[in-house]
GROMACS .gro file of C-alpha atoms in nm:
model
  378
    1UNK     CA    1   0.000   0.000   0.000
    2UNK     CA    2   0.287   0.191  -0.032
    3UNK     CA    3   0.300   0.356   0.296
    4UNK     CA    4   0.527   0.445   0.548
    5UNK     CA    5   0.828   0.629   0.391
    6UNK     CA    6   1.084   0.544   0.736
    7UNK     CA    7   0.887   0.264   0.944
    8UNK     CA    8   0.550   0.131   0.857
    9UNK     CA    9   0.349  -0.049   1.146
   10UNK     CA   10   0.005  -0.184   1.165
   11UNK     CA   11  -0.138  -0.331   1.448
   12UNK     CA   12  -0.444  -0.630   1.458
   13UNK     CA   13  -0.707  -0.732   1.731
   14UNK     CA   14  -0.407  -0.592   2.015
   15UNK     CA   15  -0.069  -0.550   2.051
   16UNK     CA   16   0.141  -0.198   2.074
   17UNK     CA   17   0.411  -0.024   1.947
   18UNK     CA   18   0.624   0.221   2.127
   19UNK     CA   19   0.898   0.423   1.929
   20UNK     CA   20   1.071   0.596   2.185
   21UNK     CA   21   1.524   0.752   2.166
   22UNK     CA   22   1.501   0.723   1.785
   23UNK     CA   23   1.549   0.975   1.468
   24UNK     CA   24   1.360   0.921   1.192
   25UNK     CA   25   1.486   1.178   0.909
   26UNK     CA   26   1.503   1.262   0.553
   27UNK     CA   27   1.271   0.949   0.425
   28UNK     CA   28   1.007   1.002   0.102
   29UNK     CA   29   0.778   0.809   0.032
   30UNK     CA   30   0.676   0.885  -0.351
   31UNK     CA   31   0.362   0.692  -0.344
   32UNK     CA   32   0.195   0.735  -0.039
   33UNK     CA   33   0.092   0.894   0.287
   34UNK     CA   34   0.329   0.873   0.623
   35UNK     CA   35   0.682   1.055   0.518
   36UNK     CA   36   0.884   0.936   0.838
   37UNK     CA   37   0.586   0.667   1.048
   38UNK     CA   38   0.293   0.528   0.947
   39UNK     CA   39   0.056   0.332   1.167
   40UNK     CA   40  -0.237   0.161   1.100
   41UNK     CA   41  -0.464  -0.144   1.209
   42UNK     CA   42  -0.677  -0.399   1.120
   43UNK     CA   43  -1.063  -0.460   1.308
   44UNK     CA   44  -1.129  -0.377   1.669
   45UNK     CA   45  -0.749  -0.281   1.745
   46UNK     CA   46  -0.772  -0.089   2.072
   47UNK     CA   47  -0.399  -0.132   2.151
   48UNK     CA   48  -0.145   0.115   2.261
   49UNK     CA   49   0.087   0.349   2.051
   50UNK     CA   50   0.315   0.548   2.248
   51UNK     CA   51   0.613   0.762   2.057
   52UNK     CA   52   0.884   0.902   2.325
   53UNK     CA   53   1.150   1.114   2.252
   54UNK     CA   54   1.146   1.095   1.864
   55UNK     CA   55   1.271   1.365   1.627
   56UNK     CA   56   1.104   1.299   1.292
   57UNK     CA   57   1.273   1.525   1.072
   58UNK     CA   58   1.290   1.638   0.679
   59UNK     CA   59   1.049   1.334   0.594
   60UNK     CA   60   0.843   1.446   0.299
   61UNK     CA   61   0.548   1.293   0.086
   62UNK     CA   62   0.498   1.271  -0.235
   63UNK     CA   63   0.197   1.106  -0.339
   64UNK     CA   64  -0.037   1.177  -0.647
   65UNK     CA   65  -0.359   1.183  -0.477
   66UNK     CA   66  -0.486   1.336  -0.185
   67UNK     CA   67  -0.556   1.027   0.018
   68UNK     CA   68  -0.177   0.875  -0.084
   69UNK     CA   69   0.020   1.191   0.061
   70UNK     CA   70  -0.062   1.298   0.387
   71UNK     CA   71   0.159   1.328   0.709
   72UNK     CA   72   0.475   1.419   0.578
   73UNK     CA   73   0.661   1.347   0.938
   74UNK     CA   74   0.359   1.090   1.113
   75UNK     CA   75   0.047   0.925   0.947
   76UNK     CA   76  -0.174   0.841   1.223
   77UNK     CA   77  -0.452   0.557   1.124
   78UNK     CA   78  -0.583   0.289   1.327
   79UNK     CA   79  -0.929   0.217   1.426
   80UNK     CA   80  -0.950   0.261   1.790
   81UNK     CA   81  -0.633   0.296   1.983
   82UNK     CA   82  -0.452   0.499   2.278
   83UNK     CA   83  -0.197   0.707   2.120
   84UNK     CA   84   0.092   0.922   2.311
   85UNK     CA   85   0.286   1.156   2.191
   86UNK     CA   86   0.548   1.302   2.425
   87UNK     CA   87   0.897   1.476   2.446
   88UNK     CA   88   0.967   1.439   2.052
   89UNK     CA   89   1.003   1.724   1.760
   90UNK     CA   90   0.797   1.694   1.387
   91UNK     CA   91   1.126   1.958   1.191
   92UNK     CA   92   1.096   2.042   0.854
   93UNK     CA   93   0.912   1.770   0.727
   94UNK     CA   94   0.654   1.831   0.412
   95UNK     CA   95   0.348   1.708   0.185
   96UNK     CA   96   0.447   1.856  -0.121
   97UNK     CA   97   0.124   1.843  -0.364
   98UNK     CA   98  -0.135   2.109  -0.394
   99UNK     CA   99  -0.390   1.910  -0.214
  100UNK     CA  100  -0.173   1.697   0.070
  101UNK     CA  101  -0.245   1.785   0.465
  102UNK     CA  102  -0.042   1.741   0.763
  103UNK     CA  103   0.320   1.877   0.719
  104UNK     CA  104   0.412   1.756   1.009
  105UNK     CA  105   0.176   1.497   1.135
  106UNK     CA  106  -0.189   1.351   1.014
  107UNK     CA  107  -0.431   1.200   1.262
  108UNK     CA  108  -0.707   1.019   1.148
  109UNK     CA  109  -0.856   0.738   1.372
  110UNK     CA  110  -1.114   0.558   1.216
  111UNK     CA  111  -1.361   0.448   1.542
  112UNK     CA  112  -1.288   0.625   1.808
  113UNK     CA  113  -0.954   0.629   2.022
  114UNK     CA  114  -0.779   0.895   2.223
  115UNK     CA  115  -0.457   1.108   2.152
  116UNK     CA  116  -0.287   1.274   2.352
  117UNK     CA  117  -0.004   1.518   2.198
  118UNK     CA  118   0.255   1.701   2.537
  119UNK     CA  119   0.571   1.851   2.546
  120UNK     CA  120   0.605   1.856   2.172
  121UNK     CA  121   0.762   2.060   1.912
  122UNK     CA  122   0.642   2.126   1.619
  123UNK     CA  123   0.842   2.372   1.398
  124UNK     CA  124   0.907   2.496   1.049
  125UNK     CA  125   0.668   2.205   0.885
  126UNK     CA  126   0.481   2.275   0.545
  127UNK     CA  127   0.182   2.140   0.345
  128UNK     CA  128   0.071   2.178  -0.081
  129UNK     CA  129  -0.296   2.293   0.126
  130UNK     CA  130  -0.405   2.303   0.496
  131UNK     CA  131  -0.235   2.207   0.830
  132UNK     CA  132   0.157   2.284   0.850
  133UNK     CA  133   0.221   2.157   1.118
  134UNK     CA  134  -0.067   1.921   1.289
  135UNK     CA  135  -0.370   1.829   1.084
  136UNK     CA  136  -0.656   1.651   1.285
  137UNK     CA  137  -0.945   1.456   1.123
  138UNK     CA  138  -1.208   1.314   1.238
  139UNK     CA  139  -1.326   1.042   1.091
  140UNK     CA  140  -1.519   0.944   1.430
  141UNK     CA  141  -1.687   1.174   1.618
  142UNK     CA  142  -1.591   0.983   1.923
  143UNK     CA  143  -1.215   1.061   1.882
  144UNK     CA  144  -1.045   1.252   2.213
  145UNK     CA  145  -0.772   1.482   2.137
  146UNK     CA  146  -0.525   1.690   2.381
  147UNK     CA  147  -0.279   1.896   2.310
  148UNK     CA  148  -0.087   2.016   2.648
  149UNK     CA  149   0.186   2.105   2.822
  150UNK     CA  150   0.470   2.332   2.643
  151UNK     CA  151   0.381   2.191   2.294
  152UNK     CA  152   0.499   2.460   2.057
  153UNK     CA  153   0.351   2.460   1.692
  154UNK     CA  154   0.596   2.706   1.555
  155UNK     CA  155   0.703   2.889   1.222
  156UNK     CA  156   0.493   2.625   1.035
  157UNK     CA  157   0.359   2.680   0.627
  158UNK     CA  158   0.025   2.601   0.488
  159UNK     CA  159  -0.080   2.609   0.138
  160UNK     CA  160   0.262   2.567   0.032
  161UNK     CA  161   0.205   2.490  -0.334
  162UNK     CA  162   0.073   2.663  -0.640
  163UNK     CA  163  -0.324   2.654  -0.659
  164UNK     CA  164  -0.298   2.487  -0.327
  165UNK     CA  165  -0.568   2.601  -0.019
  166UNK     CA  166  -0.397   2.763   0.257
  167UNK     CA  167  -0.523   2.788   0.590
  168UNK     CA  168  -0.442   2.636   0.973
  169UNK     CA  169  -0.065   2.710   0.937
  170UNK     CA  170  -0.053   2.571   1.289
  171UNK     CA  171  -0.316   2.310   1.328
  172UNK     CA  172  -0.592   2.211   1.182
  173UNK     CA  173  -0.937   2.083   1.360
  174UNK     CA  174  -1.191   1.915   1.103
  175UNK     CA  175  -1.363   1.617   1.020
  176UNK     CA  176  -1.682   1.436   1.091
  177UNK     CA  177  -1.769   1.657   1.384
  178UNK     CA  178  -1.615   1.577   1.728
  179UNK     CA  179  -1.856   1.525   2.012
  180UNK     CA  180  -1.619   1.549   2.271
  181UNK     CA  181  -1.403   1.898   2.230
  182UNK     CA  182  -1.023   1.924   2.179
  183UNK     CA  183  -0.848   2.043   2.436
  184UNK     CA  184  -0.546   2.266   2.382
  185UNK     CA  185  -0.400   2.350   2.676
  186UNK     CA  186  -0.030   2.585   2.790
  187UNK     CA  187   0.057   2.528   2.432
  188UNK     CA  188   0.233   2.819   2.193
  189UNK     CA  189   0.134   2.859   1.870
  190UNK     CA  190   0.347   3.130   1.762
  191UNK     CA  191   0.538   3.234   1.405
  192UNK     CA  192   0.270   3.046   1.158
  193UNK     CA  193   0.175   3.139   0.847
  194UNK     CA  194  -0.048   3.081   0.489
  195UNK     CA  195   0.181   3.090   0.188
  196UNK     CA  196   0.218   3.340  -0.049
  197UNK     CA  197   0.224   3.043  -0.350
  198UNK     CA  198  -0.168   2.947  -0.246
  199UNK     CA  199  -0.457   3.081  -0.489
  200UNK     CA  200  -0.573   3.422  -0.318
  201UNK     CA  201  -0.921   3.302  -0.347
  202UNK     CA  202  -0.872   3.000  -0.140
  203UNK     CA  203  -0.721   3.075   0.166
  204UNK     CA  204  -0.910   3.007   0.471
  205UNK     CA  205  -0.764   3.181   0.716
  206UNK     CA  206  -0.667   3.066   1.068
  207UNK     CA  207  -0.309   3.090   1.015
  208UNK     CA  208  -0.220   3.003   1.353
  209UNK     CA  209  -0.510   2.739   1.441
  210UNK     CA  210  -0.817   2.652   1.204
  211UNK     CA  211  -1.122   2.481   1.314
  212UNK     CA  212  -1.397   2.373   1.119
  213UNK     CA  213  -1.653   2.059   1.229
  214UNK     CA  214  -1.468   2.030   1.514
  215UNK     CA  215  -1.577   2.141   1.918
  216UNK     CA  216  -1.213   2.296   2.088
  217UNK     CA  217  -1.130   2.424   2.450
  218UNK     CA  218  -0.845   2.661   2.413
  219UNK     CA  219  -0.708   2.769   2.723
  220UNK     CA  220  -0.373   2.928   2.888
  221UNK     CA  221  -0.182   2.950   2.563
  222UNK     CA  222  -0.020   3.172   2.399
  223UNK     CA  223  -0.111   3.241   2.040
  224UNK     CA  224   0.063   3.531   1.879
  225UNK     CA  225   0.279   3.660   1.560
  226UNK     CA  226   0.062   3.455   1.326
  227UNK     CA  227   0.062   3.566   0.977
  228UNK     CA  228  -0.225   3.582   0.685
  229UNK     CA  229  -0.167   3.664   0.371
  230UNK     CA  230  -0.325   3.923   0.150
  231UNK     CA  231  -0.731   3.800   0.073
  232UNK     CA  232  -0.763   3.559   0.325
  233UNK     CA  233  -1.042   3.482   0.509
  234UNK     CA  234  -0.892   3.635   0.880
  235UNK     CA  235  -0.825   3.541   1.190
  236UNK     CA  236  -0.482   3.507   1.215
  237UNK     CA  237  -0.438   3.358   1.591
  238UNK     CA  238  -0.761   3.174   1.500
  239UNK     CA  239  -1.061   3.119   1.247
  240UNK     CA  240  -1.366   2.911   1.310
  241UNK     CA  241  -1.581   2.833   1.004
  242UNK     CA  242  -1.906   2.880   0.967
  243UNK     CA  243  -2.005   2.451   1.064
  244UNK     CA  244  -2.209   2.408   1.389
  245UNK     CA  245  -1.939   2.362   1.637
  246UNK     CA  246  -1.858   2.580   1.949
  247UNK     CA  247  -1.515   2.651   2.040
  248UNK     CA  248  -1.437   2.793   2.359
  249UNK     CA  249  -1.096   3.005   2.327
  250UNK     CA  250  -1.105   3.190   2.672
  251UNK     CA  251  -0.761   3.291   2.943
  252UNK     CA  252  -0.542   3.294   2.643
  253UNK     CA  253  -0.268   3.534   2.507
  254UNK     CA  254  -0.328   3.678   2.173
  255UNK     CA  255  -0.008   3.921   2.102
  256UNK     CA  256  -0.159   4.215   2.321
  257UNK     CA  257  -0.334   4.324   2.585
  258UNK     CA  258  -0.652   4.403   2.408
  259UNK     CA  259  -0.751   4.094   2.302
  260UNK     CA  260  -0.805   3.917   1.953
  261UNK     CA  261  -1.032   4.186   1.813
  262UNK     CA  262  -0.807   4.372   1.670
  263UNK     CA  263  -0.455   4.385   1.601
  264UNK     CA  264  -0.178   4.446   1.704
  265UNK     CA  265  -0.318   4.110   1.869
  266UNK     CA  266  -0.348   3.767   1.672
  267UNK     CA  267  -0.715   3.799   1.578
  268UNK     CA  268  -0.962   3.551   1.608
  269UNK     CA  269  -1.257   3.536   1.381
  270UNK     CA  270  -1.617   3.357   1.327
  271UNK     CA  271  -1.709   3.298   0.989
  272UNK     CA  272  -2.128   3.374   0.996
  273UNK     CA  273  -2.318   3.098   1.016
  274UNK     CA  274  -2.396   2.842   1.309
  275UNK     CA  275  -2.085   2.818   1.488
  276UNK     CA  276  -1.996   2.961   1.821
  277UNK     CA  277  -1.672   3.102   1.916
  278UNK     CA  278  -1.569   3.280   2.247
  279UNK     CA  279  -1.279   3.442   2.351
  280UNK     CA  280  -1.316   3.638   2.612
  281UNK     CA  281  -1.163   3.675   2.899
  282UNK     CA  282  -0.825   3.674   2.801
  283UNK     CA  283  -0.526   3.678   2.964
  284UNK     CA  284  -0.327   4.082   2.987
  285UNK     CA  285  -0.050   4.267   3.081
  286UNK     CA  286  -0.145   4.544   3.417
  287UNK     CA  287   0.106   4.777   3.514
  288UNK     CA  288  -0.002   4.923   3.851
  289UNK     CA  289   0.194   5.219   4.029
  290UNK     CA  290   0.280   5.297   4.398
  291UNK     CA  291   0.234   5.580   4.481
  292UNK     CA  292   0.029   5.697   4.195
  293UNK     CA  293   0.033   6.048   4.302
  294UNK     CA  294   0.448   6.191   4.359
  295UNK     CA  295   0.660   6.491   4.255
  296UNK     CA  296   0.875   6.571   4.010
  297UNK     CA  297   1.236   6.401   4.053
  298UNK     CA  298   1.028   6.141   4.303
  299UNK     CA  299   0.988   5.793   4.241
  300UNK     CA  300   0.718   5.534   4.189
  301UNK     CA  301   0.738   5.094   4.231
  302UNK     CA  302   0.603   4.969   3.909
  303UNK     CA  303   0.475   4.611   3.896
  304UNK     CA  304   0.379   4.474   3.594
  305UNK     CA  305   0.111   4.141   3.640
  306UNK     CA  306   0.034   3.843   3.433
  307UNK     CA  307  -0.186   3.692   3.758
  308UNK     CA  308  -0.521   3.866   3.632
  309UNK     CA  309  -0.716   3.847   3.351
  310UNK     CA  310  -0.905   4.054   3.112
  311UNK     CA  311  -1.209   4.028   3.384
  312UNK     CA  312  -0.951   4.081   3.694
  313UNK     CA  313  -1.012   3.731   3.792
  314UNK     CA  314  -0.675   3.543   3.928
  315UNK     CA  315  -0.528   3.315   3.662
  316UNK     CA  316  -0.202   3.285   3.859
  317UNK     CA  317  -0.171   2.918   3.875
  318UNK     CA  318  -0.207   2.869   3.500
  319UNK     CA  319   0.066   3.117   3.316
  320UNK     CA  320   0.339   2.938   3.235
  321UNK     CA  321   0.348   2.995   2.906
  322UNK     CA  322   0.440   3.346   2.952
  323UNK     CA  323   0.693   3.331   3.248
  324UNK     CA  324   1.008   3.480   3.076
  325UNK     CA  325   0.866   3.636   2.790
  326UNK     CA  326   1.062   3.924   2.722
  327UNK     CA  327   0.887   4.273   2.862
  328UNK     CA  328   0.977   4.676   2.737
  329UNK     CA  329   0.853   4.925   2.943
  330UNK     CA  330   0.813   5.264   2.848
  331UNK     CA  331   0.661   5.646   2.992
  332UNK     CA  332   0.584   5.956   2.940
  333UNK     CA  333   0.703   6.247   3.163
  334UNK     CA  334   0.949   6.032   3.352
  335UNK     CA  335   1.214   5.772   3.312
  336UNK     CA  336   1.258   5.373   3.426
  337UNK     CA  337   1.492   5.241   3.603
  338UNK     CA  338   1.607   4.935   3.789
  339UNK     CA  339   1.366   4.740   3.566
  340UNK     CA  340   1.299   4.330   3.509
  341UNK     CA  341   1.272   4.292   3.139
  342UNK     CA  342   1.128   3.933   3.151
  343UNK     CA  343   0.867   3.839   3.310
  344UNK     CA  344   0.919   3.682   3.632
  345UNK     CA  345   0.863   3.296   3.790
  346UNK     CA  346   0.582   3.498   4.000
  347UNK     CA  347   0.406   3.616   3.712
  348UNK     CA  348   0.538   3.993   3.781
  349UNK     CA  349   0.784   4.204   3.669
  350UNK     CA  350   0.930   4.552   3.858
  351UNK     CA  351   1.072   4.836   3.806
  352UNK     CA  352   1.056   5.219   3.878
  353UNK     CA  353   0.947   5.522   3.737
  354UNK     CA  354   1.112   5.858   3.799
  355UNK     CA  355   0.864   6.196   3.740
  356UNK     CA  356   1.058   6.451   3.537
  357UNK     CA  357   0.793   6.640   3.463
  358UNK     CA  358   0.467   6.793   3.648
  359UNK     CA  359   0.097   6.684   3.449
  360UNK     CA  360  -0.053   6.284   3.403
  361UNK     CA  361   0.268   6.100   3.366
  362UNK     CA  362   0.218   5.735   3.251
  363UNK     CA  363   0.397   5.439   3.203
  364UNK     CA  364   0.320   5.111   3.071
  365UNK     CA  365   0.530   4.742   3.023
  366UNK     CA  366   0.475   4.583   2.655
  367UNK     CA  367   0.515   4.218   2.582
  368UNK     CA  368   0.494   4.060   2.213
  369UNK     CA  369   0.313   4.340   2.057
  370UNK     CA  370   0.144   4.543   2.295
  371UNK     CA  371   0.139   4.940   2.168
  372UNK     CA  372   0.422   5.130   2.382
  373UNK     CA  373   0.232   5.471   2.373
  374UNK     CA  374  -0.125   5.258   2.516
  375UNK     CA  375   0.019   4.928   2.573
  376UNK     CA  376  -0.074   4.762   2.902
  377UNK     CA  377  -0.109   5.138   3.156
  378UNK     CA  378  -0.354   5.113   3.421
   0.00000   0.00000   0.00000
């Protein structure tokens, strides 16, 4: 069947397969789907497949029709198993043709099953239409995805072929419908894009995470530095068609402290129709001052705060994914000093603010791409 470019496994009634301390790089298959891995099964398989530690990397697909090329690094079939993914890296791997999915990995379970996807990256991965780096199918409505813990779907390419659709540069949700929603949780999904080489007319938008007949919970991730192209449909953190699916997309970063109406955040969009899509709260940058009333040539403690978000409700215990980040402050009618320029394990970040000047001083910290005149004052 001509699949599996590097290592092609298919499992029966049981058995599993566990891939773990391995690179699997710079395979093609010409004919068929599953670059670097494909897995598979025959009927009732409800077995275990667990990849650990595995850097699938450069694997590309070649295939001349659109069910014989996806998954340029992993093709994930089977018809009802447990599937981990943890601790590996899907780099540079492609599905070259117009119409092939999945740069870096395709999962498509055909009854069912449950994958879980943590501590994975996912970086500089391209596809001929939609899904750079991860595209998800369902095929069965009963399929449980999660996507967790420091996975970061970076600087991937969709619609990287002439006349090709472009959309979900990141990752793709679609399918049958899911019943039970994704969950993406303290992932990044930063530095995606659609290409420039897909038709104008047909790109879809999404270019950090697409969803179409698909239910999502998107939570305590950040999402920014997406990129559309010229006439696409919007939405570059995220774009939900117009199928009958909710997804939830609340306590998330989008770029800014303003949240993904607008830029200079990632934007997320709702195509009209009978979908559902909600975003707010979201997670912010607040500077707060003390004092907040000095005189000139006195000084004020800044603190800048991820702990709160867009509804001033504590979010403290989930923010990981933006300890460190680097953070600019900025004012007007008085200078910083002594400042942290990263935000700290605490969630905060100090520094202080000398008046030079008489009048409403202000001063503000930016991260990603909040506005340094506005940006995050309070």
């Amino acid at each position: 069947s001509y699949t599996g470019g590097g290592i092609d496994w298919c499992g029966f009634s049981s058995g599993n397969f566990t891939l773990s301390n391995a690179i699997v790089e710079n395979n093609v298959n010409v004919n068929g789907y599953g670059g670097g891995l494909n897995t598979d099964s025959a009927g009732g398989y409800n077995g275990t497949i667990r990849l650990d530690n595995v850097i699938f990397q450069n694997n590309r697909t070649q295939g001349t029709s659109n069910q014989e090329s996806n998954g340029g690094g992993l093709n994930l079939f089977g018809e009802n198993p447990t599937v981990v993914i943890q601790n590996c890296q899907f780099l540079n791997n492609t599905v070259e043709k117009y119409f092939a999915v999945g740069g870096g990995m395709y999962l498509r379970l055909g009854y069912g099953g449950v994958i879980t996807i943590e501590n994975t990256l996912v970086q500089g991965n391209s596809s001929g239409s939609m899904g750079g780096g991860i595209y998800m199918n369902y095929a069965s409505a009963a399929t449980g995805l999660t996507i967790q813990n420091n996975t970061r779907v970076l600087d991937n390419i969709s619609g990287n072929a002439a006349n090709g659709t472009a959309g979900g540069g990141g990752i793709v949700l679609d399918g049958v419908g899911s019943v039970t929603p994704a969950t993406l949780s303290k992932i990044v999904v930063t530095g995606n894009s659609e290409s420039a080489l897909s038709d104008p007319l047909a790109r879809q938008g999404g270019a950090g995470i697409w969803v179409g007949n698909a239910n999502a919970t998107i939570s305590y991730s950040r999402i920014a530095n997406n990129t559309l192209q010229s006439g696409s449909a919007g939405g570059s953190g995220l774009f939900k068609n117009s199928d009958a699916r909710t997804v939830t997309a609340t306590n998330n970063w989008w770029g800014c402290s303003t949240g993904p109406s607008a830029a200079p955040c990632d934007t997320a969009l709702l195509d009209p129709g009978s979908g559902i899509l909600t975003f707010a709260p979201y997670l912010q940058v607040r500077t707060t001052a003390s004092p907040t009333t000095i005189l000139t040539n006195q000084t004020s403690a800044l603190s800048a705060t991820v702990n709160l978000n867009s509804a001033g409700t504590d979010v403290s215990a989930n923010v990981e994914r933006l300890i460190g980040l680097p953070l600019a402050w900025s004012a007007v009618g008085g200078n910083i000093s002594g400042s942290q320029n990263a935000i700290q394990a605490g969630g905060t970040a100090t520094a202080t603010f000398t008046a030079a000047q008489a009048g409403a001083d202000t001063a503000a910290a930016k991260m990603d791409n909040d506005s340094t005149t506005a940006g995050s004052n309070v």
